[in-house]
């Protein structure tokens, strides 16, 4: 597709209209858990993020999940841990899309790394996203909910996956989007999300990168990057929203990110197709619930916009 200044103006108009009509200037905090109808009507249906207090007040996890308790409860359990040299798992690095080295290790050994009781090379993060909470961490199920009753009623389904997250402060989730309605519950510490609505999609650079993965070398003091040709290429966002390179990606100046910090005891509703980048405090613990999105007219519009920008120079941030 040839670049069109007129098309670019249409994209800017879409983003401005969206901000004026429904995207908030900041993410609202609800002091009470909404009814399923209120939640779906006011936030899910209109694809709007919100922080909700008191969702997990009844969880024993809020008072129990410190390191001594977790060590005693599941210290001997083998869990999957992602390890990287730089904290960037599933991210563009050195011109490739690089995934972490995944290790199976006792949770006690992982806690020793988090507490700095042992010397280790790399950044460790429990982030396996295949419902690890109901699998590897099932011994903790009595401390939290396997699903959020009011949310399951709103969505008319059980969650597709429930995930447990814990890691070092240096572990950062690069900018991406998910085809899920996401309820993210922070149990300890805090998470800072940089959010961008789907209507800012034309200003967010994408590229196609050869897949690769990190591998710890035999010296246990360095990593190498191993190409993964079986995966092929992966479309991903190379931009760091905390330090955007406007020279390389000038059109990102048109995007208007929302930055929100979710504290212990709070739950963030992160709507489907919203772009997000996540940073955390050291040792932060969270549980999130992925509910399948409705592939309705919203998704059709999203794919239509994607098709307009997919083959043009706009996709890589040019021209300004």
PDB file of C-alpha atoms in Angstrom:
ATOM      1  CA  UNK A   1       0.000   0.000   0.000  1.00  0.00           C
ATOM      2  CA  UNK A   2       1.339   3.457  -0.921  1.00  0.00           C
ATOM      3  CA  UNK A   3       1.636   5.887   1.957  1.00  0.00           C
ATOM      4  CA  UNK A   4      -1.216   8.403   1.976  1.00  0.00           C
ATOM      5  CA  UNK A   5      -1.145  11.635   3.976  1.00  0.00           C
ATOM      6  CA  UNK A   6      -4.928  11.678   3.750  1.00  0.00           C
ATOM      7  CA  UNK A   7      -5.115   8.218   5.310  1.00  0.00           C
ATOM      8  CA  UNK A   8      -2.755   9.359   8.055  1.00  0.00           C
ATOM      9  CA  UNK A   9      -5.081  12.249   8.864  1.00  0.00           C
ATOM     10  CA  UNK A  10      -7.973   9.817   9.123  1.00  0.00           C
ATOM     11  CA  UNK A  11      -6.038   7.766  11.662  1.00  0.00           C
ATOM     12  CA  UNK A  12      -5.309  10.885  13.700  1.00  0.00           C
ATOM     13  CA  UNK A  13      -8.985  11.827  13.533  1.00  0.00           C
ATOM     14  CA  UNK A  14      -9.962   8.365  14.792  1.00  0.00           C
ATOM     15  CA  UNK A  15      -7.582   8.651  17.750  1.00  0.00           C
ATOM     16  CA  UNK A  16      -8.769  12.152  18.672  1.00  0.00           C
ATOM     17  CA  UNK A  17     -12.443  11.222  18.391  1.00  0.00           C
ATOM     18  CA  UNK A  18     -11.899   8.147  20.539  1.00  0.00           C
ATOM     19  CA  UNK A  19     -10.191  10.160  23.265  1.00  0.00           C
ATOM     20  CA  UNK A  20     -12.935  12.774  23.214  1.00  0.00           C
ATOM     21  CA  UNK A  21     -15.785  10.253  23.278  1.00  0.00           C
ATOM     22  CA  UNK A  22     -14.767   7.336  25.474  1.00  0.00           C
ATOM     23  CA  UNK A  23     -11.090   6.952  26.369  1.00  0.00           C
ATOM     24  CA  UNK A  24     -10.468   8.461  29.816  1.00  0.00           C
ATOM     25  CA  UNK A  25      -7.637  10.874  30.567  1.00  0.00           C
ATOM     26  CA  UNK A  26      -6.764   8.611  33.489  1.00  0.00           C
ATOM     27  CA  UNK A  27      -7.871   5.175  34.633  1.00  0.00           C
ATOM     28  CA  UNK A  28     -10.752   5.384  37.094  1.00  0.00           C
ATOM     29  CA  UNK A  29     -10.711   3.512  40.414  1.00  0.00           C
ATOM     30  CA  UNK A  30     -13.955   1.936  41.625  1.00  0.00           C
ATOM     31  CA  UNK A  31     -14.216   1.783  45.399  1.00  0.00           C
ATOM     32  CA  UNK A  32     -16.726  -1.069  45.278  1.00  0.00           C
ATOM     33  CA  UNK A  33     -16.969  -4.200  43.153  1.00  0.00           C
ATOM     34  CA  UNK A  34     -19.550  -3.546  40.407  1.00  0.00           C
ATOM     35  CA  UNK A  35     -22.422  -5.860  39.647  1.00  0.00           C
ATOM     36  CA  UNK A  36     -21.847  -8.131  36.631  1.00  0.00           C
ATOM     37  CA  UNK A  37     -24.235  -5.979  34.595  1.00  0.00           C
ATOM     38  CA  UNK A  38     -22.537  -2.705  35.569  1.00  0.00           C
ATOM     39  CA  UNK A  39     -19.105  -4.136  34.871  1.00  0.00           C
ATOM     40  CA  UNK A  40     -20.028  -5.438  31.433  1.00  0.00           C
ATOM     41  CA  UNK A  41     -22.068  -2.392  30.429  1.00  0.00           C
ATOM     42  CA  UNK A  42     -19.695   0.330  31.662  1.00  0.00           C
ATOM     43  CA  UNK A  43     -16.297  -1.229  30.959  1.00  0.00           C
ATOM     44  CA  UNK A  44     -16.254  -4.458  28.939  1.00  0.00           C
ATOM     45  CA  UNK A  45     -18.753  -3.415  26.266  1.00  0.00           C
ATOM     46  CA  UNK A  46     -17.052  -0.046  25.757  1.00  0.00           C
ATOM     47  CA  UNK A  47     -13.520  -1.484  25.999  1.00  0.00           C
ATOM     48  CA  UNK A  48     -12.432   0.793  28.832  1.00  0.00           C
ATOM     49  CA  UNK A  49      -9.864  -0.039  31.561  1.00  0.00           C
ATOM     50  CA  UNK A  50     -10.659   0.399  35.243  1.00  0.00           C
ATOM     51  CA  UNK A  51      -9.090  -0.365  38.627  1.00  0.00           C
ATOM     52  CA  UNK A  52     -11.397  -2.050  41.131  1.00  0.00           C
ATOM     53  CA  UNK A  53     -10.842  -2.105  44.874  1.00  0.00           C
ATOM     54  CA  UNK A  54     -11.963  -4.894  47.232  1.00  0.00           C
ATOM     55  CA  UNK A  55     -12.181  -7.640  44.597  1.00  0.00           C
ATOM     56  CA  UNK A  56      -9.765  -9.858  46.520  1.00  0.00           C
ATOM     57  CA  UNK A  57     -10.300  -8.631  50.088  1.00  0.00           C
ATOM     58  CA  UNK A  58     -11.481 -12.121  51.073  1.00  0.00           C
ATOM     59  CA  UNK A  59      -8.375 -13.873  49.763  1.00  0.00           C
ATOM     60  CA  UNK A  60      -6.185 -15.456  52.474  1.00  0.00           C
ATOM     61  CA  UNK A  61      -3.341 -14.784  50.021  1.00  0.00           C
ATOM     62  CA  UNK A  62      -3.320 -11.087  50.957  1.00  0.00           C
ATOM     63  CA  UNK A  63      -2.105 -11.883  54.463  1.00  0.00           C
ATOM     64  CA  UNK A  64      -0.385 -15.213  53.835  1.00  0.00           C
ATOM     65  CA  UNK A  65       1.687 -14.881  50.675  1.00  0.00           C
ATOM     66  CA  UNK A  66       5.007 -13.759  52.062  1.00  0.00           C
ATOM     67  CA  UNK A  67       8.263 -15.548  51.334  1.00  0.00           C
ATOM     68  CA  UNK A  68       8.329 -17.717  54.490  1.00  0.00           C
ATOM     69  CA  UNK A  69       4.778 -18.954  53.856  1.00  0.00           C
ATOM     70  CA  UNK A  70       5.416 -19.699  50.177  1.00  0.00           C
ATOM     71  CA  UNK A  71       8.672 -21.433  50.994  1.00  0.00           C
ATOM     72  CA  UNK A  72       6.939 -23.663  53.530  1.00  0.00           C
ATOM     73  CA  UNK A  73       3.860 -24.294  51.374  1.00  0.00           C
ATOM     74  CA  UNK A  74       5.372 -24.948  47.936  1.00  0.00           C
ATOM     75  CA  UNK A  75       9.151 -24.737  48.353  1.00  0.00           C
ATOM     76  CA  UNK A  76       9.666 -28.287  47.068  1.00  0.00           C
ATOM     77  CA  UNK A  77       7.365 -27.868  44.053  1.00  0.00           C
ATOM     78  CA  UNK A  78       9.001 -27.785  40.623  1.00  0.00           C
ATOM     79  CA  UNK A  79       7.908 -24.683  38.721  1.00  0.00           C
ATOM     80  CA  UNK A  80       8.766 -23.105  35.378  1.00  0.00           C
ATOM     81  CA  UNK A  81      10.899 -19.959  35.604  1.00  0.00           C
ATOM     82  CA  UNK A  82      11.826 -17.620  32.748  1.00  0.00           C
ATOM     83  CA  UNK A  83      15.415 -16.382  32.829  1.00  0.00           C
ATOM     84  CA  UNK A  84      16.952 -13.617  30.727  1.00  0.00           C
ATOM     85  CA  UNK A  85      20.181 -11.616  30.920  1.00  0.00           C
ATOM     86  CA  UNK A  86      18.372  -8.274  30.831  1.00  0.00           C
ATOM     87  CA  UNK A  87      14.832  -8.763  32.189  1.00  0.00           C
ATOM     88  CA  UNK A  88      13.317  -8.576  28.705  1.00  0.00           C
ATOM     89  CA  UNK A  89      11.348 -11.755  28.079  1.00  0.00           C
ATOM     90  CA  UNK A  90       9.450 -12.072  24.795  1.00  0.00           C
ATOM     91  CA  UNK A  91      10.912  -8.897  23.370  1.00  0.00           C
ATOM     92  CA  UNK A  92      12.828  -7.497  20.431  1.00  0.00           C
ATOM     93  CA  UNK A  93      16.536  -7.509  21.176  1.00  0.00           C
ATOM     94  CA  UNK A  94      19.464  -7.128  18.800  1.00  0.00           C
ATOM     95  CA  UNK A  95      17.167  -7.303  15.790  1.00  0.00           C
ATOM     96  CA  UNK A  96      15.455 -10.555  16.792  1.00  0.00           C
ATOM     97  CA  UNK A  97      12.390 -11.572  18.780  1.00  0.00           C
ATOM     98  CA  UNK A  98      13.947 -13.357  21.738  1.00  0.00           C
ATOM     99  CA  UNK A  99      12.146 -15.547  24.251  1.00  0.00           C
ATOM    100  CA  UNK A 100      13.563 -16.435  27.677  1.00  0.00           C
ATOM    101  CA  UNK A 101      15.324 -19.568  28.741  1.00  0.00           C
ATOM    102  CA  UNK A 102      12.738 -21.648  30.607  1.00  0.00           C
ATOM    103  CA  UNK A 103      14.010 -23.608  33.582  1.00  0.00           C
ATOM    104  CA  UNK A 104      12.290 -26.122  35.793  1.00  0.00           C
ATOM    105  CA  UNK A 105      13.418 -25.500  39.361  1.00  0.00           C
ATOM    106  CA  UNK A 106      12.183 -25.856  42.893  1.00  0.00           C
ATOM    107  CA  UNK A 107      10.253 -22.802  44.004  1.00  0.00           C
ATOM    108  CA  UNK A 108      12.540 -22.636  47.040  1.00  0.00           C
ATOM    109  CA  UNK A 109      15.525 -22.103  44.716  1.00  0.00           C
ATOM    110  CA  UNK A 110      13.628 -19.378  42.872  1.00  0.00           C
ATOM    111  CA  UNK A 111      12.872 -17.634  46.184  1.00  0.00           C
ATOM    112  CA  UNK A 112      16.554 -17.782  47.088  1.00  0.00           C
ATOM    113  CA  UNK A 113      17.310 -15.865  43.901  1.00  0.00           C
ATOM    114  CA  UNK A 114      14.594 -13.273  44.593  1.00  0.00           C
ATOM    115  CA  UNK A 115      15.868 -12.803  48.146  1.00  0.00           C
ATOM    116  CA  UNK A 116      19.469 -12.536  46.895  1.00  0.00           C
ATOM    117  CA  UNK A 117      20.496 -15.436  49.122  1.00  0.00           C
ATOM    118  CA  UNK A 118      22.390 -17.042  46.272  1.00  0.00           C
ATOM    119  CA  UNK A 119      24.510 -15.597  43.504  1.00  0.00           C
ATOM    120  CA  UNK A 120      22.890 -16.015  40.115  1.00  0.00           C
ATOM    121  CA  UNK A 121      23.303 -14.599  36.652  1.00  0.00           C
ATOM    122  CA  UNK A 122      20.246 -13.276  34.895  1.00  0.00           C
ATOM    123  CA  UNK A 123      16.785 -12.006  35.792  1.00  0.00           C
ATOM    124  CA  UNK A 124      14.235 -14.538  37.060  1.00  0.00           C
ATOM    125  CA  UNK A 125      10.478 -14.342  36.505  1.00  0.00           C
ATOM    126  CA  UNK A 126       7.627 -16.790  37.068  1.00  0.00           C
ATOM    127  CA  UNK A 127       5.458 -15.889  34.094  1.00  0.00           C
ATOM    128  CA  UNK A 128       4.354 -19.090  32.387  1.00  0.00           C
ATOM    129  CA  UNK A 129       1.010 -18.220  30.839  1.00  0.00           C
ATOM    130  CA  UNK A 130      -0.763 -21.530  30.387  1.00  0.00           C
ATOM    131  CA  UNK A 131      -2.869 -21.402  33.554  1.00  0.00           C
ATOM    132  CA  UNK A 132       0.134 -22.187  35.734  1.00  0.00           C
ATOM    133  CA  UNK A 133      -1.807 -21.140  38.849  1.00  0.00           C
ATOM    134  CA  UNK A 134      -4.183 -24.080  38.502  1.00  0.00           C
ATOM    135  CA  UNK A 135      -1.325 -26.375  37.460  1.00  0.00           C
ATOM    136  CA  UNK A 136       2.101 -25.786  38.980  1.00  0.00           C
ATOM    137  CA  UNK A 137       0.725 -23.599  41.795  1.00  0.00           C
ATOM    138  CA  UNK A 138      -2.446 -25.562  42.504  1.00  0.00           C
ATOM    139  CA  UNK A 139      -1.359 -25.997  46.150  1.00  0.00           C
ATOM    140  CA  UNK A 140      -2.150 -22.295  46.587  1.00  0.00           C
ATOM    141  CA  UNK A 141      -5.691 -22.507  45.217  1.00  0.00           C
ATOM    142  CA  UNK A 142      -7.221 -22.453  48.697  1.00  0.00           C
ATOM    143  CA  UNK A 143      -5.685 -18.982  49.201  1.00  0.00           C
ATOM    144  CA  UNK A 144      -7.337 -17.355  46.170  1.00  0.00           C
ATOM    145  CA  UNK A 145     -10.199 -17.805  43.714  1.00  0.00           C
ATOM    146  CA  UNK A 146     -10.044 -20.197  40.788  1.00  0.00           C
ATOM    147  CA  UNK A 147     -12.302 -17.729  39.021  1.00  0.00           C
ATOM    148  CA  UNK A 148     -13.932 -14.402  39.894  1.00  0.00           C
ATOM    149  CA  UNK A 149     -17.627 -15.196  40.334  1.00  0.00           C
ATOM    150  CA  UNK A 150     -18.996 -11.784  39.365  1.00  0.00           C
ATOM    151  CA  UNK A 151     -16.675 -11.582  36.336  1.00  0.00           C
ATOM    152  CA  UNK A 152     -17.530 -15.092  35.171  1.00  0.00           C
ATOM    153  CA  UNK A 153     -21.193 -14.133  35.386  1.00  0.00           C
ATOM    154  CA  UNK A 154     -20.542 -10.975  33.363  1.00  0.00           C
ATOM    155  CA  UNK A 155     -18.636 -12.849  30.653  1.00  0.00           C
ATOM    156  CA  UNK A 156     -20.906 -15.881  30.740  1.00  0.00           C
ATOM    157  CA  UNK A 157     -17.935 -18.225  30.975  1.00  0.00           C
ATOM    158  CA  UNK A 158     -15.082 -19.462  33.124  1.00  0.00           C
ATOM    159  CA  UNK A 159     -11.614 -17.998  32.480  1.00  0.00           C
ATOM    160  CA  UNK A 160      -9.524 -19.584  29.752  1.00  0.00           C
ATOM    161  CA  UNK A 161      -6.448 -19.354  31.959  1.00  0.00           C
ATOM    162  CA  UNK A 162      -5.440 -18.294  35.470  1.00  0.00           C
ATOM    163  CA  UNK A 163      -1.798 -17.292  35.830  1.00  0.00           C
ATOM    164  CA  UNK A 164       0.562 -16.749  38.786  1.00  0.00           C
ATOM    165  CA  UNK A 165       3.248 -14.071  38.438  1.00  0.00           C
ATOM    166  CA  UNK A 166       6.263 -13.357  40.639  1.00  0.00           C
ATOM    167  CA  UNK A 167       9.648 -11.927  39.775  1.00  0.00           C
ATOM    168  CA  UNK A 168      12.482  -9.529  40.181  1.00  0.00           C
ATOM    169  CA  UNK A 169      12.149  -5.797  39.687  1.00  0.00           C
ATOM    170  CA  UNK A 170      14.228  -5.932  36.504  1.00  0.00           C
ATOM    171  CA  UNK A 171      11.731  -8.263  34.818  1.00  0.00           C
ATOM    172  CA  UNK A 172       9.772  -6.157  32.333  1.00  0.00           C
ATOM    173  CA  UNK A 173       6.949  -7.155  29.999  1.00  0.00           C
ATOM    174  CA  UNK A 174       7.451  -5.531  26.596  1.00  0.00           C
ATOM    175  CA  UNK A 175       4.646  -3.744  24.770  1.00  0.00           C
ATOM    176  CA  UNK A 176       2.078  -6.105  23.243  1.00  0.00           C
ATOM    177  CA  UNK A 177      -1.654  -6.811  23.107  1.00  0.00           C
ATOM    178  CA  UNK A 178      -3.785  -9.852  23.968  1.00  0.00           C
ATOM    179  CA  UNK A 179      -7.016 -11.294  22.574  1.00  0.00           C
ATOM    180  CA  UNK A 180      -8.334 -11.648  26.119  1.00  0.00           C
ATOM    181  CA  UNK A 181     -10.303  -9.668  28.643  1.00  0.00           C
ATOM    182  CA  UNK A 182      -7.799  -9.489  31.484  1.00  0.00           C
ATOM    183  CA  UNK A 183      -8.470  -9.109  35.212  1.00  0.00           C
ATOM    184  CA  UNK A 184      -5.126  -8.577  36.916  1.00  0.00           C
ATOM    185  CA  UNK A 185      -5.064  -8.937  40.716  1.00  0.00           C
ATOM    186  CA  UNK A 186      -1.985  -7.709  42.591  1.00  0.00           C
ATOM    187  CA  UNK A 187      -1.405  -9.554  45.864  1.00  0.00           C
ATOM    188  CA  UNK A 188       1.943  -8.109  46.984  1.00  0.00           C
ATOM    189  CA  UNK A 189       3.936  -5.129  45.742  1.00  0.00           C
ATOM    190  CA  UNK A 190       2.740  -3.159  42.742  1.00  0.00           C
ATOM    191  CA  UNK A 191       2.646  -3.222  38.953  1.00  0.00           C
ATOM    192  CA  UNK A 192       2.876  -0.205  36.662  1.00  0.00           C
ATOM    193  CA  UNK A 193       1.078  -0.529  33.323  1.00  0.00           C
ATOM    194  CA  UNK A 194       1.612   1.711  30.322  1.00  0.00           C
ATOM    195  CA  UNK A 195      -1.598   1.387  28.313  1.00  0.00           C
ATOM    196  CA  UNK A 196      -2.505   2.373  24.772  1.00  0.00           C
ATOM    197  CA  UNK A 197      -5.990   1.949  23.269  1.00  0.00           C
ATOM    198  CA  UNK A 198      -6.602  -0.003  20.047  1.00  0.00           C
ATOM    199  CA  UNK A 199      -7.326   3.273  18.262  1.00  0.00           C
ATOM    200  CA  UNK A 200      -3.663   4.266  18.692  1.00  0.00           C
ATOM    201  CA  UNK A 201      -2.669   1.187  16.701  1.00  0.00           C
ATOM    202  CA  UNK A 202      -1.639   3.185  13.580  1.00  0.00           C
ATOM    203  CA  UNK A 203       1.024   5.001  15.600  1.00  0.00           C
ATOM    204  CA  UNK A 204       2.579   1.923  17.217  1.00  0.00           C
ATOM    205  CA  UNK A 205       5.462   0.458  15.207  1.00  0.00           C
ATOM    206  CA  UNK A 206       5.463  -3.222  14.354  1.00  0.00           C
ATOM    207  CA  UNK A 207       8.103  -5.285  12.648  1.00  0.00           C
ATOM    208  CA  UNK A 208       8.619  -8.936  11.743  1.00  0.00           C
ATOM    209  CA  UNK A 209      11.577 -10.448  13.558  1.00  0.00           C
ATOM    210  CA  UNK A 210      13.337 -13.780  13.364  1.00  0.00           C
ATOM    211  CA  UNK A 211      12.533 -15.901  16.412  1.00  0.00           C
ATOM    212  CA  UNK A 212      15.294 -16.768  18.844  1.00  0.00           C
ATOM    213  CA  UNK A 213      15.764 -17.721  22.482  1.00  0.00           C
ATOM    214  CA  UNK A 214      18.242 -17.140  25.280  1.00  0.00           C
ATOM    215  CA  UNK A 215      20.517 -19.949  26.465  1.00  0.00           C
ATOM    216  CA  UNK A 216      22.826 -19.791  29.457  1.00  0.00           C
ATOM    217  CA  UNK A 217      26.388 -20.633  28.494  1.00  0.00           C
ATOM    218  CA  UNK A 218      28.428 -23.318  30.234  1.00  0.00           C
ATOM    219  CA  UNK A 219      30.277 -20.677  32.250  1.00  0.00           C
ATOM    220  CA  UNK A 220      26.925 -19.741  33.886  1.00  0.00           C
ATOM    221  CA  UNK A 221      27.981 -16.111  33.551  1.00  0.00           C
ATOM    222  CA  UNK A 222      26.708 -15.232  30.099  1.00  0.00           C
ATOM    223  CA  UNK A 223      23.890 -15.942  27.666  1.00  0.00           C
ATOM    224  CA  UNK A 224      23.893 -16.606  23.979  1.00  0.00           C
ATOM    225  CA  UNK A 225      20.997 -16.105  21.589  1.00  0.00           C
ATOM    226  CA  UNK A 226      19.993 -19.212  19.670  1.00  0.00           C
ATOM    227  CA  UNK A 227      18.007 -18.805  16.446  1.00  0.00           C
ATOM    228  CA  UNK A 228      14.721 -20.690  16.315  1.00  0.00           C
ATOM    229  CA  UNK A 229      14.002 -21.264  12.601  1.00  0.00           C
ATOM    230  CA  UNK A 230      11.119 -23.637  13.331  1.00  0.00           C
ATOM    231  CA  UNK A 231       9.149 -20.667  14.694  1.00  0.00           C
ATOM    232  CA  UNK A 232      10.047 -18.427  11.774  1.00  0.00           C
ATOM    233  CA  UNK A 233       9.286 -14.719  12.120  1.00  0.00           C
ATOM    234  CA  UNK A 234       7.212 -13.044  14.798  1.00  0.00           C
ATOM    235  CA  UNK A 235       5.367  -9.695  14.522  1.00  0.00           C
ATOM    236  CA  UNK A 236       6.274  -7.581  17.547  1.00  0.00           C
ATOM    237  CA  UNK A 237       6.596  -4.016  18.798  1.00  0.00           C
ATOM    238  CA  UNK A 238      10.216  -2.818  19.040  1.00  0.00           C
ATOM    239  CA  UNK A 239       9.396   0.426  20.848  1.00  0.00           C
ATOM    240  CA  UNK A 240      10.009   1.061  24.563  1.00  0.00           C
ATOM    241  CA  UNK A 241       7.110   3.306  25.664  1.00  0.00           C
ATOM    242  CA  UNK A 242       9.077   4.468  28.713  1.00  0.00           C
ATOM    243  CA  UNK A 243      11.847   5.793  26.487  1.00  0.00           C
ATOM    244  CA  UNK A 244      10.444   6.127  22.963  1.00  0.00           C
ATOM    245  CA  UNK A 245      12.812   6.876  20.097  1.00  0.00           C
ATOM    246  CA  UNK A 246      10.883   9.602  18.287  1.00  0.00           C
ATOM    247  CA  UNK A 247      13.627   9.934  15.695  1.00  0.00           C
ATOM    248  CA  UNK A 248      13.126   6.340  14.652  1.00  0.00           C
ATOM    249  CA  UNK A 249       9.363   6.237  15.314  1.00  0.00           C
ATOM    250  CA  UNK A 250       8.092   9.817  14.870  1.00  0.00           C
ATOM    251  CA  UNK A 251       4.453   8.839  14.490  1.00  0.00           C
ATOM    252  CA  UNK A 252       4.394   7.519  18.049  1.00  0.00           C
ATOM    253  CA  UNK A 253       4.143  11.180  19.096  1.00  0.00           C
ATOM    254  CA  UNK A 254       0.459  10.893  18.144  1.00  0.00           C
ATOM    255  CA  UNK A 255      -0.144   8.151  20.711  1.00  0.00           C
ATOM    256  CA  UNK A 256      -1.416   9.067  24.179  1.00  0.00           C
ATOM    257  CA  UNK A 257      -0.456   6.407  26.732  1.00  0.00           C
ATOM    258  CA  UNK A 258      -2.158   6.017  30.081  1.00  0.00           C
ATOM    259  CA  UNK A 259       0.150   5.081  32.948  1.00  0.00           C
ATOM    260  CA  UNK A 260      -1.430   3.423  35.971  1.00  0.00           C
ATOM    261  CA  UNK A 261       0.016   1.717  39.049  1.00  0.00           C
ATOM    262  CA  UNK A 262      -1.933  -1.182  40.527  1.00  0.00           C
ATOM    263  CA  UNK A 263      -1.192  -1.728  44.204  1.00  0.00           C
ATOM    264  CA  UNK A 264      -1.570  -4.745  46.454  1.00  0.00           C
ATOM    265  CA  UNK A 265      -5.240  -5.589  46.926  1.00  0.00           C
ATOM    266  CA  UNK A 266      -6.322  -3.883  43.696  1.00  0.00           C
ATOM    267  CA  UNK A 267      -7.506  -5.399  40.419  1.00  0.00           C
ATOM    268  CA  UNK A 268      -7.022  -3.903  36.966  1.00  0.00           C
ATOM    269  CA  UNK A 269      -9.477  -4.669  34.198  1.00  0.00           C
ATOM    270  CA  UNK A 270      -7.333  -4.550  31.050  1.00  0.00           C
ATOM    271  CA  UNK A 271      -9.631  -4.750  28.021  1.00  0.00           C
ATOM    272  CA  UNK A 272      -8.890  -6.924  25.025  1.00  0.00           C
ATOM    273  CA  UNK A 273      -6.712  -5.451  22.263  1.00  0.00           C
ATOM    274  CA  UNK A 274      -5.281  -2.704  24.490  1.00  0.00           C
ATOM    275  CA  UNK A 275      -1.526  -2.458  24.140  1.00  0.00           C
ATOM    276  CA  UNK A 276       0.344  -2.712  27.421  1.00  0.00           C
ATOM    277  CA  UNK A 277       3.850  -2.599  28.866  1.00  0.00           C
ATOM    278  CA  UNK A 278       4.352  -3.737  32.466  1.00  0.00           C
ATOM    279  CA  UNK A 279       6.924  -2.986  35.141  1.00  0.00           C
ATOM    280  CA  UNK A 280       6.839  -4.286  38.724  1.00  0.00           C
ATOM    281  CA  UNK A 281       8.273  -3.832  42.190  1.00  0.00           C
ATOM    282  CA  UNK A 282      10.760  -6.436  43.404  1.00  0.00           C
ATOM    283  CA  UNK A 283       9.105  -9.687  44.469  1.00  0.00           C
ATOM    284  CA  UNK A 284       5.684  -8.529  43.288  1.00  0.00           C
ATOM    285  CA  UNK A 285       3.061 -11.301  43.265  1.00  0.00           C
ATOM    286  CA  UNK A 286      -0.069 -11.271  41.109  1.00  0.00           C
ATOM    287  CA  UNK A 287      -2.753 -13.565  39.753  1.00  0.00           C
ATOM    288  CA  UNK A 288      -4.542 -12.772  36.529  1.00  0.00           C
ATOM    289  CA  UNK A 289      -7.616 -14.172  34.788  1.00  0.00           C
ATOM    290  CA  UNK A 290      -7.928 -14.331  31.020  1.00  0.00           C
ATOM    291  CA  UNK A 291     -11.476 -14.444  29.709  1.00  0.00           C
ATOM    292  CA  UNK A 292     -11.960 -15.007  25.994  1.00  0.00           C
ATOM    293  CA  UNK A 293     -12.960 -11.851  24.133  1.00  0.00           C
ATOM    294  CA  UNK A 294     -15.985 -11.568  21.890  1.00  0.00           C
ATOM    295  CA  UNK A 295     -14.897 -11.522  18.258  1.00  0.00           C
ATOM    296  CA  UNK A 296     -17.569  -8.990  17.394  1.00  0.00           C
ATOM    297  CA  UNK A 297     -17.747  -5.791  15.341  1.00  0.00           C
ATOM    298  CA  UNK A 298     -15.010  -4.247  17.520  1.00  0.00           C
ATOM    299  CA  UNK A 299     -12.594  -6.943  16.410  1.00  0.00           C
ATOM    300  CA  UNK A 300     -13.668  -6.535  12.775  1.00  0.00           C
ATOM    301  CA  UNK A 301     -12.942  -2.799  12.932  1.00  0.00           C
ATOM    302  CA  UNK A 302      -9.579  -3.509  14.543  1.00  0.00           C
ATOM    303  CA  UNK A 303      -8.615  -5.956  11.798  1.00  0.00           C
ATOM    304  CA  UNK A 304      -9.806  -3.501   9.143  1.00  0.00           C
ATOM    305  CA  UNK A 305      -7.492  -0.791  10.509  1.00  0.00           C
ATOM    306  CA  UNK A 306      -4.705  -3.332  10.758  1.00  0.00           C
ATOM    307  CA  UNK A 307      -5.183  -4.195   7.086  1.00  0.00           C
ATOM    308  CA  UNK A 308      -4.953  -0.516   6.139  1.00  0.00           C
ATOM    309  CA  UNK A 309      -1.632  -0.012   7.878  1.00  0.00           C
ATOM    310  CA  UNK A 310      -0.150  -3.488   7.497  1.00  0.00           C
ATOM    311  CA  UNK A 311       1.521  -2.972   4.125  1.00  0.00           C
ATOM    312  CA  UNK A 312       2.299   0.712   4.317  1.00  0.00           C
ATOM    313  CA  UNK A 313       5.313   2.662   5.479  1.00  0.00           C
ATOM    314  CA  UNK A 314       3.164   3.883   8.375  1.00  0.00           C
ATOM    315  CA  UNK A 315       3.659   0.509  10.028  1.00  0.00           C
ATOM    316  CA  UNK A 316       7.289   1.198  10.801  1.00  0.00           C
ATOM    317  CA  UNK A 317       6.783   4.746  11.927  1.00  0.00           C
ATOM    318  CA  UNK A 318       7.474   6.564   8.669  1.00  0.00           C
ATOM    319  CA  UNK A 319       6.874   9.170   7.528  1.00  0.00           C
ATOM    320  CA  UNK A 320       6.269  11.740  10.253  1.00  0.00           C
TER     321      UNK A 320
END
